[in-house]
Each structure stands twice: as structure tokens, then as C-alpha cells.
Short mmCIF file of C-alpha atoms in Angstrom, two decimals:
data_model
loop_
_atom_site.label_atom_id
_atom_site.label_comp_id
_atom_site.label_asym_id
_atom_site.label_seq_id
_atom_site.Cartn_x
_atom_site.Cartn_y
_atom_site.Cartn_z
CA UNK A 1 0.00 0.00 0.00
CA UNK A 2 1.36 3.39 -0.94
CA UNK A 3 2.13 5.67 1.97
CA UNK A 4 0.07 8.88 2.12
CA UNK A 5 0.43 12.07 4.11
CA UNK A 6 -0.73 11.39 7.65
CA UNK A 7 0.05 7.67 7.43
CA UNK A 8 2.33 5.79 9.79
CA UNK A 9 4.46 2.75 9.07
CA UNK A 10 4.74 2.03 12.79
CA UNK A 11 2.73 -0.80 14.30
CA UNK A 12 -0.30 -0.04 16.45
CA UNK A 13 -2.63 -2.23 18.47
CA UNK A 14 -6.23 -2.16 17.24
CA UNK A 15 -9.09 -3.40 19.43
CA UNK A 16 -12.44 -4.31 17.92
CA UNK A 17 -15.49 -6.14 19.23
CA UNK A 18 -14.10 -9.42 17.88
CA UNK A 19 -10.29 -9.22 17.90
CA UNK A 20 -7.09 -7.42 18.87
CA UNK A 21 -4.30 -7.23 16.30
CA UNK A 22 -1.37 -5.21 15.05
CA UNK A 23 -1.98 -2.79 12.17
CA UNK A 24 -0.52 0.23 10.42
CA UNK A 25 -2.44 3.49 10.23
CA UNK A 26 -3.39 5.67 7.28
CA UNK A 27 -4.93 9.15 7.68
CA UNK A 28 -4.90 9.38 11.46
CA UNK A 29 -7.22 12.01 12.94
CA UNK A 30 -5.96 13.89 15.96
CA UNK A 31 -7.90 14.42 19.18
CA UNK A 32 -7.31 17.67 21.12
CA UNK A 33 -5.41 17.34 24.38
CA UNK A 34 -8.41 18.90 26.13
CA UNK A 35 -12.03 18.29 25.13
CA UNK A 36 -14.14 20.78 27.05
CA UNK A 37 -16.60 23.45 25.93
CA UNK A 38 -15.52 25.84 28.68
CA UNK A 39 -11.76 25.76 28.07
CA UNK A 40 -11.26 24.52 24.49
CA UNK A 41 -14.48 25.09 22.61
CA UNK A 42 -13.27 25.48 19.02
CA UNK A 43 -10.94 22.47 19.01
CA UNK A 44 -13.53 20.28 20.73
CA UNK A 45 -16.45 21.18 18.47
CA UNK A 46 -14.20 21.31 15.42
CA UNK A 47 -13.05 17.74 15.96
CA UNK A 48 -16.64 16.50 16.48
CA UNK A 49 -17.90 18.39 13.42
CA UNK A 50 -15.11 17.01 11.24
CA UNK A 51 -15.85 13.49 12.50
CA UNK A 52 -19.54 13.89 11.60
CA UNK A 53 -18.75 15.15 8.10
CA UNK A 54 -16.16 12.45 7.41
CA UNK A 55 -18.43 9.64 8.58
CA UNK A 56 -21.49 10.96 6.75
CA UNK A 57 -20.13 9.82 3.41
CA UNK A 58 -20.89 6.60 1.65
CA UNK A 59 -17.42 5.13 2.18
CA UNK A 60 -17.27 4.54 5.92
CA UNK A 61 -16.15 0.94 6.24
CA UNK A 62 -12.47 1.84 6.50
CA UNK A 63 -13.15 3.69 9.73
CA UNK A 64 -14.46 0.67 11.55
CA UNK A 65 -12.07 -2.19 10.78
CA UNK A 66 -8.65 -2.96 9.30
CA UNK A 67 -8.21 -3.80 5.66
CA UNK A 68 -8.35 -7.50 4.96
CA UNK A 69 -5.23 -9.22 3.73
CA UNK A 70 -4.92 -12.45 1.75
CA UNK A 71 -1.60 -13.23 3.42
CA UNK A 72 -0.07 -12.78 6.84
CA UNK A 73 0.98 -9.22 6.06
CA UNK A 74 0.06 -6.48 8.51
CA UNK A 75 -3.16 -4.74 7.45
CA UNK A 76 -3.85 -1.02 7.32
CA UNK A 77 -6.56 1.02 9.04
CA UNK A 78 -7.84 4.23 7.46
CA UNK A 79 -9.44 7.22 9.17
CA UNK A 80 -8.66 6.18 12.74
CA UNK A 81 -8.49 8.53 15.75
CA UNK A 82 -5.48 8.93 18.02
CA UNK A 83 -6.91 9.13 21.54
CA UNK A 84 -3.48 8.93 23.16
CA UNK A 85 -3.20 12.71 22.82
CA UNK A 86 -6.36 13.29 24.91
CA UNK A 87 -5.55 14.20 28.53
CA UNK A 88 -8.83 15.67 29.81
CA UNK A 89 -12.48 15.35 28.79
CA UNK A 90 -15.48 17.02 30.41
CA UNK A 91 -18.82 15.29 30.95
CA UNK A 92 -20.49 17.25 28.14
CA UNK A 93 -17.71 16.63 25.64
CA UNK A 94 -17.67 12.94 26.57
CA UNK A 95 -21.40 12.73 25.84
CA UNK A 96 -20.94 14.46 22.47
CA UNK A 97 -18.13 12.06 21.56
CA UNK A 98 -20.07 8.98 22.64
CA UNK A 99 -23.13 10.10 20.68
CA UNK A 100 -21.03 10.42 17.52
CA UNK A 101 -19.61 6.92 17.96
CA UNK A 102 -23.10 5.58 18.67
CA UNK A 103 -24.30 7.17 15.41
CA UNK A 104 -21.38 5.71 13.45
CA UNK A 105 -22.06 2.26 14.88
CA UNK A 106 -25.76 2.50 14.03
CA UNK A 107 -25.17 3.75 10.46
CA UNK A 108 -22.38 1.32 9.55
CA UNK A 109 -23.64 -1.68 11.49
CA UNK A 110 -20.31 -2.09 13.29
CA UNK A 111 -18.71 -0.16 16.14
CA UNK A 112 -15.50 1.74 15.31
CA UNK A 113 -12.23 0.26 16.48
CA UNK A 114 -9.92 1.77 19.09
CA UNK A 115 -6.21 2.24 18.56
CA UNK A 116 -3.54 1.75 21.26
CA UNK A 117 -6.08 1.62 24.07
CA UNK A 118 -3.32 0.64 26.50
CA UNK A 119 -1.73 4.07 25.94
CA UNK A 120 -4.84 6.16 26.70
CA UNK A 121 -4.77 8.55 29.65
CA UNK A 122 -6.12 6.75 32.74
CA UNK A 123 -8.54 9.51 33.79
CA UNK A 124 -9.92 9.87 30.25
CA UNK A 125 -10.34 6.12 29.97
CA UNK A 126 -12.09 6.08 33.36
CA UNK A 127 -14.55 8.84 32.42
CA UNK A 128 -15.40 7.20 29.09
CA UNK A 129 -15.74 3.78 30.72
CA UNK A 130 -18.17 5.08 33.34
CA UNK A 131 -20.15 6.85 30.62
CA UNK A 132 -20.54 3.58 28.71
CA UNK A 133 -18.40 4.58 25.73
CA UNK A 134 -16.66 1.21 25.53
CA UNK A 135 -20.00 -0.61 25.77
CA UNK A 136 -20.89 1.06 22.47
CA UNK A 137 -17.72 -0.41 20.98
CA UNK A 138 -18.46 -3.82 22.53
CA UNK A 139 -15.21 -3.71 24.43
CA UNK A 140 -14.62 -4.71 28.03
CA UNK A 141 -12.39 -2.15 29.73
CA UNK A 142 -11.70 -2.48 33.44
CA UNK A 143 -10.81 0.78 35.21
CA UNK A 144 -10.71 1.74 38.90
CA UNK A 145 -13.80 3.43 40.31
CA UNK A 146 -13.68 7.23 40.61
CA UNK A 147 -12.52 8.29 44.07
CA UNK A 148 -12.46 12.07 44.05
CA UNK A 149 -12.77 13.55 40.60
CA UNK A 150 -15.66 13.48 38.16
CA UNK A 151 -18.44 11.04 38.99
CA UNK A 152 -20.35 10.42 35.76
CA UNK A 153 -23.46 8.35 35.13
CA UNK A 154 -23.77 5.85 32.31
CA UNK A 155 -25.19 7.45 29.17
CA UNK A 156 -28.88 7.00 28.43
CA UNK A 157 -30.24 7.33 24.89
CA UNK A 158 -33.41 6.65 22.99
CA UNK A 159 -35.80 7.64 20.26
CA UNK A 160 -38.89 7.45 22.44
CA UNK A 161 -39.78 9.28 25.64
CA UNK A 162 -38.98 6.65 28.24
CA UNK A 163 -37.70 8.70 31.14
CA UNK A 164 -37.34 5.96 33.73
CA UNK A 165 -33.59 5.38 33.02
CA UNK A 166 -32.92 9.15 33.03
CA UNK A 167 -34.76 9.69 36.32
CA UNK A 168 -32.90 6.74 37.81
CA UNK A 169 -29.54 8.18 36.74
CA UNK A 170 -30.36 11.53 38.34
CA UNK A 171 -31.56 9.79 41.50
CA UNK A 172 -28.31 7.80 41.77
CA UNK A 173 -26.23 10.98 41.60
CA UNK A 174 -28.27 12.60 44.37
CA UNK A 175 -28.18 9.43 46.48
CA UNK A 176 -24.40 9.14 46.17
CA UNK A 177 -23.64 12.81 46.81
CA UNK A 178 -26.68 13.99 48.76
CA UNK A 179 -28.67 17.02 47.68
CA UNK A 180 -32.13 18.52 47.90
CA UNK A 181 -34.81 15.99 46.82
CA UNK A 182 -36.98 18.85 45.60
CA UNK A 183 -34.20 20.05 43.31
CA UNK A 184 -33.80 16.51 41.98
CA UNK A 185 -37.48 16.33 41.04
CA UNK A 186 -37.37 19.77 39.40
CA UNK A 187 -34.32 18.89 37.31
CA UNK A 188 -35.76 15.54 36.30
CA UNK A 189 -38.94 17.29 35.15
CA UNK A 190 -36.93 19.82 33.12
CA UNK A 191 -34.93 17.09 31.38
CA UNK A 192 -38.15 15.23 30.61
CA UNK A 193 -39.55 18.30 28.84
CA UNK A 194 -36.39 18.60 26.75
CA UNK A 195 -36.47 14.93 25.74
CA UNK A 196 -40.16 15.01 24.88
CA UNK A 197 -39.59 17.75 22.35
CA UNK A 198 -36.59 16.30 20.53
CA UNK A 199 -39.03 14.13 18.61
CA UNK A 200 -41.15 17.14 17.69
CA UNK A 201 -38.49 19.56 16.41
CA UNK A 202 -35.05 18.00 15.95
CA UNK A 203 -35.64 15.48 13.17
CA UNK A 204 -38.30 16.69 10.71
CA UNK A 205 -36.83 14.79 7.74
CA UNK A 206 -35.11 11.45 7.24
CA UNK A 207 -31.34 11.34 6.74
CA UNK A 208 -29.47 8.07 5.98
CA UNK A 209 -26.50 9.25 8.07
CA UNK A 210 -28.57 10.56 10.97
CA UNK A 211 -29.83 8.62 13.97
CA UNK A 212 -33.00 10.29 15.32
CA UNK A 213 -32.17 9.88 18.99
CA UNK A 214 -31.41 11.88 22.11
CA UNK A 215 -28.52 11.22 24.52
CA UNK A 216 -28.27 12.08 28.22
CA UNK A 217 -25.79 11.89 31.07
CA UNK A 218 -25.32 13.40 34.49
CA UNK A 219 -22.15 14.04 36.43
CA UNK A 220 -20.96 15.50 39.72
CA UNK A 221 -17.60 17.11 40.46
CA UNK A 222 -16.93 15.45 43.81
CA UNK A 223 -14.64 18.25 44.98
CA UNK A 224 -17.02 21.16 44.38
CA UNK A 225 -20.39 19.37 44.50
CA UNK A 226 -21.35 20.86 41.14
CA UNK A 227 -23.94 18.84 39.24
CA UNK A 228 -24.07 18.75 35.44
CA UNK A 229 -26.97 17.34 33.46
CA UNK A 230 -26.44 17.19 29.71
CA UNK A 231 -28.74 16.24 26.85
CA UNK A 232 -28.16 16.48 23.11
CA UNK A 233 -29.62 15.60 19.76
CA UNK A 234 -28.05 15.49 16.29
CA UNK A 235 -30.97 17.18 14.58
CA UNK A 236 -31.38 20.25 12.40
CA UNK A 237 -30.50 22.81 15.15
CA UNK A 238 -32.48 25.64 16.73
CA UNK A 239 -31.61 28.31 14.11
CA UNK A 240 -32.91 26.11 11.27
CA UNK A 241 -35.98 24.92 13.16
CA UNK A 242 -36.91 28.38 14.48
CA UNK A 243 -38.94 29.48 11.42
CA UNK A 244 -40.62 26.07 11.28
CA UNK A 245 -41.93 26.66 14.77
CA UNK A 246 -42.87 30.34 14.62
CA UNK A 247 -43.08 31.16 10.92
CA UNK A 248 -40.37 32.69 8.76
CA UNK A 249 -41.97 36.12 8.44
CA UNK A 250 -42.37 36.51 12.20
CA UNK A 251 -38.75 35.51 12.82
CA UNK A 252 -37.50 37.95 10.16
CA UNK A 253 -39.51 40.76 11.77
CA UNK A 254 -38.33 39.89 15.28
CA UNK A 255 -34.70 39.76 14.15
CA UNK A 256 -34.97 43.22 12.68
CA UNK A 257 -36.78 44.70 15.69
CA UNK A 258 -34.73 42.98 18.41
CA UNK A 259 -31.25 42.88 16.89
CA UNK A 260 -31.35 45.13 13.77
CA UNK A 261 -30.16 42.06 11.84
CA UNK A 262 -31.40 40.11 8.85
CA UNK A 263 -32.40 36.49 9.44
CA UNK A 264 -31.57 33.62 7.09
CA UNK A 265 -32.04 30.08 8.51
CA UNK A 266 -29.25 28.79 6.24
CA UNK A 267 -26.73 31.43 7.38
CA UNK A 268 -25.02 30.68 10.73
CA UNK A 269 -23.61 34.21 11.16
CA UNK A 270 -26.20 35.15 13.81
CA UNK A 271 -26.89 31.79 15.42
CA UNK A 272 -26.27 33.13 18.92
CA UNK A 273 -29.04 35.68 18.44
CA UNK A 274 -31.28 32.94 17.00
CA UNK A 275 -31.03 30.96 20.24
CA UNK A 276 -31.61 34.12 22.29
CA UNK A 277 -34.74 34.84 20.22
CA UNK A 278 -35.96 31.29 20.81
CA UNK A 279 -35.56 31.87 24.54
CA UNK A 280 -37.35 35.21 24.33
CA UNK A 281 -40.28 33.71 22.44
CA UNK A 282 -40.45 30.83 24.89
CA UNK A 283 -40.50 32.96 28.03
CA UNK A 284 -42.67 35.75 26.67
CA UNK A 285 -45.41 33.51 25.31
CA UNK A 286 -45.19 30.55 27.65
CA UNK A 287 -44.73 28.29 24.64
CA UNK A 288 -41.21 26.90 24.63
CA UNK A 289 -39.29 26.49 21.40
CA UNK A 290 -38.43 22.97 22.39
CA UNK A 291 -41.61 22.46 24.37
CA UNK A 292 -43.00 23.84 27.60
CA UNK A 293 -39.75 23.27 29.44
CA UNK A 294 -37.55 26.34 28.88
CA UNK A 295 -39.43 28.74 31.20
CA UNK A 296 -39.40 26.00 33.83
CA UNK A 297 -35.66 25.45 33.35
CA UNK A 298 -34.93 29.18 33.70
CA UNK A 299 -36.96 29.29 36.90
CA UNK A 300 -34.99 26.35 38.29
CA UNK A 301 -31.66 27.93 37.33
CA UNK A 302 -32.58 31.22 39.04
CA UNK A 303 -33.27 29.33 42.24
CA UNK A 304 -30.07 27.24 42.18
CA UNK A 305 -26.79 28.24 43.80
CA UNK A 306 -24.38 28.88 40.92
CA UNK A 307 -27.03 27.64 38.49
CA UNK A 308 -26.33 27.84 34.77
CA UNK A 309 -28.10 26.88 31.55
CA UNK A 310 -26.08 26.52 28.35
CA UNK A 311 -27.49 25.83 24.90
CA UNK A 312 -25.22 25.13 21.93
CA UNK A 313 -26.86 24.74 18.54
CA UNK A 314 -25.07 24.95 15.19
CA UNK A 315 -22.77 27.99 15.60
CA UNK A 316 -24.80 29.55 18.41
CA UNK A 317 -23.82 29.43 22.09
CA UNK A 318 -26.21 30.80 24.74
CA UNK A 319 -25.51 30.83 28.49
CA UNK A 320 -27.93 32.01 31.18
CA UNK A 321 -26.73 32.27 34.79
CA UNK A 322 -28.61 32.34 38.09
CA UNK A 323 -28.00 36.09 38.53
CA UNK A 324 -29.86 36.79 35.27
CA UNK A 325 -26.74 37.51 33.21
CA UNK A 326 -26.50 36.15 29.68
CA UNK A 327 -23.63 35.39 27.32
CA UNK A 328 -24.52 35.10 23.64
CA UNK A 329 -21.85 33.97 21.18
CA UNK A 330 -21.63 32.81 17.57
CA UNK A 331 -18.65 30.60 16.80
CA UNK A 332 -16.92 29.85 13.52
CA UNK A 333 -17.31 26.07 13.91
CA UNK A 334 -20.77 24.42 14.06
CA UNK A 335 -22.02 21.80 16.47
CA UNK A 336 -24.26 19.68 14.28
CA UNK A 337 -27.28 19.42 16.53
CA UNK A 338 -28.39 20.93 19.83
CA UNK A 339 -26.74 20.51 23.21
CA UNK A 340 -28.39 21.58 26.47
CA UNK A 341 -26.49 21.66 29.76
CA UNK A 342 -27.78 22.40 33.26
CA UNK A 343 -25.41 23.14 36.12
CA UNK A 344 -26.22 23.56 39.82
CA UNK A 345 -24.67 23.01 43.21
CA UNK A 346 -26.15 20.05 45.05
CA UNK A 347 -25.90 21.85 48.39
CA UNK A 348 -26.51 25.48 49.25
CA UNK A 349 -23.87 27.18 51.38
CA UNK A 350 -24.95 27.54 54.99
CA UNK A 351 -24.93 31.08 56.46
#
């Protein structure tokens, strides 16, 4: 096989659901050292976006398994990912990554392989194992239980609104770390509303490379007691769905009156404002863009110590904090779907 740019003649250990063997790599994709929306947004989302685009083409088989050989020669693997460079991954980024690999496995019929798993960072491997990432790949990976860092629940996903596994995951986090039972019920209700409306707005048309599902996880930073609940879909995004929900003419008029900007659902230049407008319409009319849940979520966040709501959709990035402050951004790199993250402290500080 002719060597190409980005290929390696060195031997690497590939692990699949059925075998472990030595291979050589062609066109290796890099993983950022840090995958986190707070500290390395562009590299994190850029890598996920590139992975979606590359695996949404007809030729995807080379990603999932080594090339077959008629002799005992070492085979080659194309389009693999080098996870040995990854040193930290947040709960939200881990969920995004796992959802992409779940989609690839569903579309191709086989889970992607892992390369040099024995060289992966121990904390990254632990977080992904607890999330259930290796279950998607049909690999058994034994790692020590978390003792003081990020405690993350196994990912829950589905295409229907069966909230029992989600509610159970949230309950386990509160049981293990303590916390206000009333807050637990409020957060579970808010997540339920978000899940219920993925089916209504995220996937209006069929796509052979799309998996019409939602994904959820919850995590607690054991040092600070900060709870994170994250849910995402891989649908058409809020900016594109906004005119479908409210009507294109109304959205164009609101964009001009509220932001003095022109609105085009195909143009991501003002995606941050599109999410802000969706929030405004939701809270001013009582009819949430993604269901009845957004006003309820904002009310919960305002009552939570250090509460925060973050919504990322296409190039838009909207953050609402408990003190009422907002941060609206539009990035150069799109997240292909919608990601919603709730943060709160499990315990209020005592006076």
C-alpha cells in the first residue's frame, strides 16, 4: 500500500469487538489534548464536526475495521483517531463524543475500532468507561472506580420518551452525593420536557446518516459538589428549526426589531441571536421552542446556587446564569445538533 500524508508505518494495536491485532495506520485524525466546551471550545467542536462530516459519506467501512489481507501481512486502518493525545475530557464533551460513535455504529452496522487503548490517559479512559463509551464499541475495559474527581453516570439514549432510566440516573447521583430531593425532582422534570420535544423539532426529515435519537448523562464534580446534566440531539438545530416553529416572516420581523439584523435560517452568522430569540419567544409567550420546558428550566436555574443553563446549537452558544446575566456567542465552527447543559450546586452554602 502506498504511503500517504498522515500515514504511519509504525505498528499499532487495534481493538475491535471481535479481535485485537497489530496494524498500520493511514490518515490518522488527531484528538485535542483537552475536550471541554468551557476551556477549548473550538478544538472540541471542530473535531466532532469534522468526525460527523467524514463519517457521513458513503465510504465509511475503513473507519471501523482494518483492511483485509490475503496473506499474513500487517493490514492497514484508514481514518482512525489517536486518543493517546487526549488528557482531559469534560462530561459534556464525553457525551458528544459517545453520541457520535453511537451514530457511526448504528449507520455502519459495526462499532468503530480503538487504537492503542493501552496508551490512553487513565482519567480519560475512566470517564469514558463510566459513561458507557466502551460498551458502544463492545469492548470490556476495566478501570478503577472514581474516588475524588468526576463522577459520571452511564449514558442513556433513545428515540422514544422513556424517562425511567434518566430519572434513575439523576436519582443515583443525588443518592451518592446527597442534595435537595426537591431540586432533583425539578431537574428531572426539566430534562423530561427537553427529551419530549426532541421528537417534535429535531428530526423533521429522514437522513441516511442521521440517527434520530437523544442522549443524556449526568455528572458531579466530587470536589465542588457541582452537578451537570447534559442532553443532546443530532438534529437540524435551533436556528434552522426556528422558522418552522414560529413562521419565517415573524422571525425575520423579530430579528430586525430585536437585533437590527437580517435572518436567514441557512446562514449561521447570527446563530447566537437565534437561540436568544428562541428563549425570548419561549419565556414571553409561555410556549417553549423545544416544548414547555424552557421557562421552567430558567426558573430552576434562578433558584439554584451557581445555576447555569447553556445551549449550543449549530454555531450559536447561549448561556444564562442564576443572577440573570446572559452570554450570547456565535462561533466559527458548528455543532451539528443541539446541546443543552444544566449546572447547579447540590448543596446550598450555609450562612
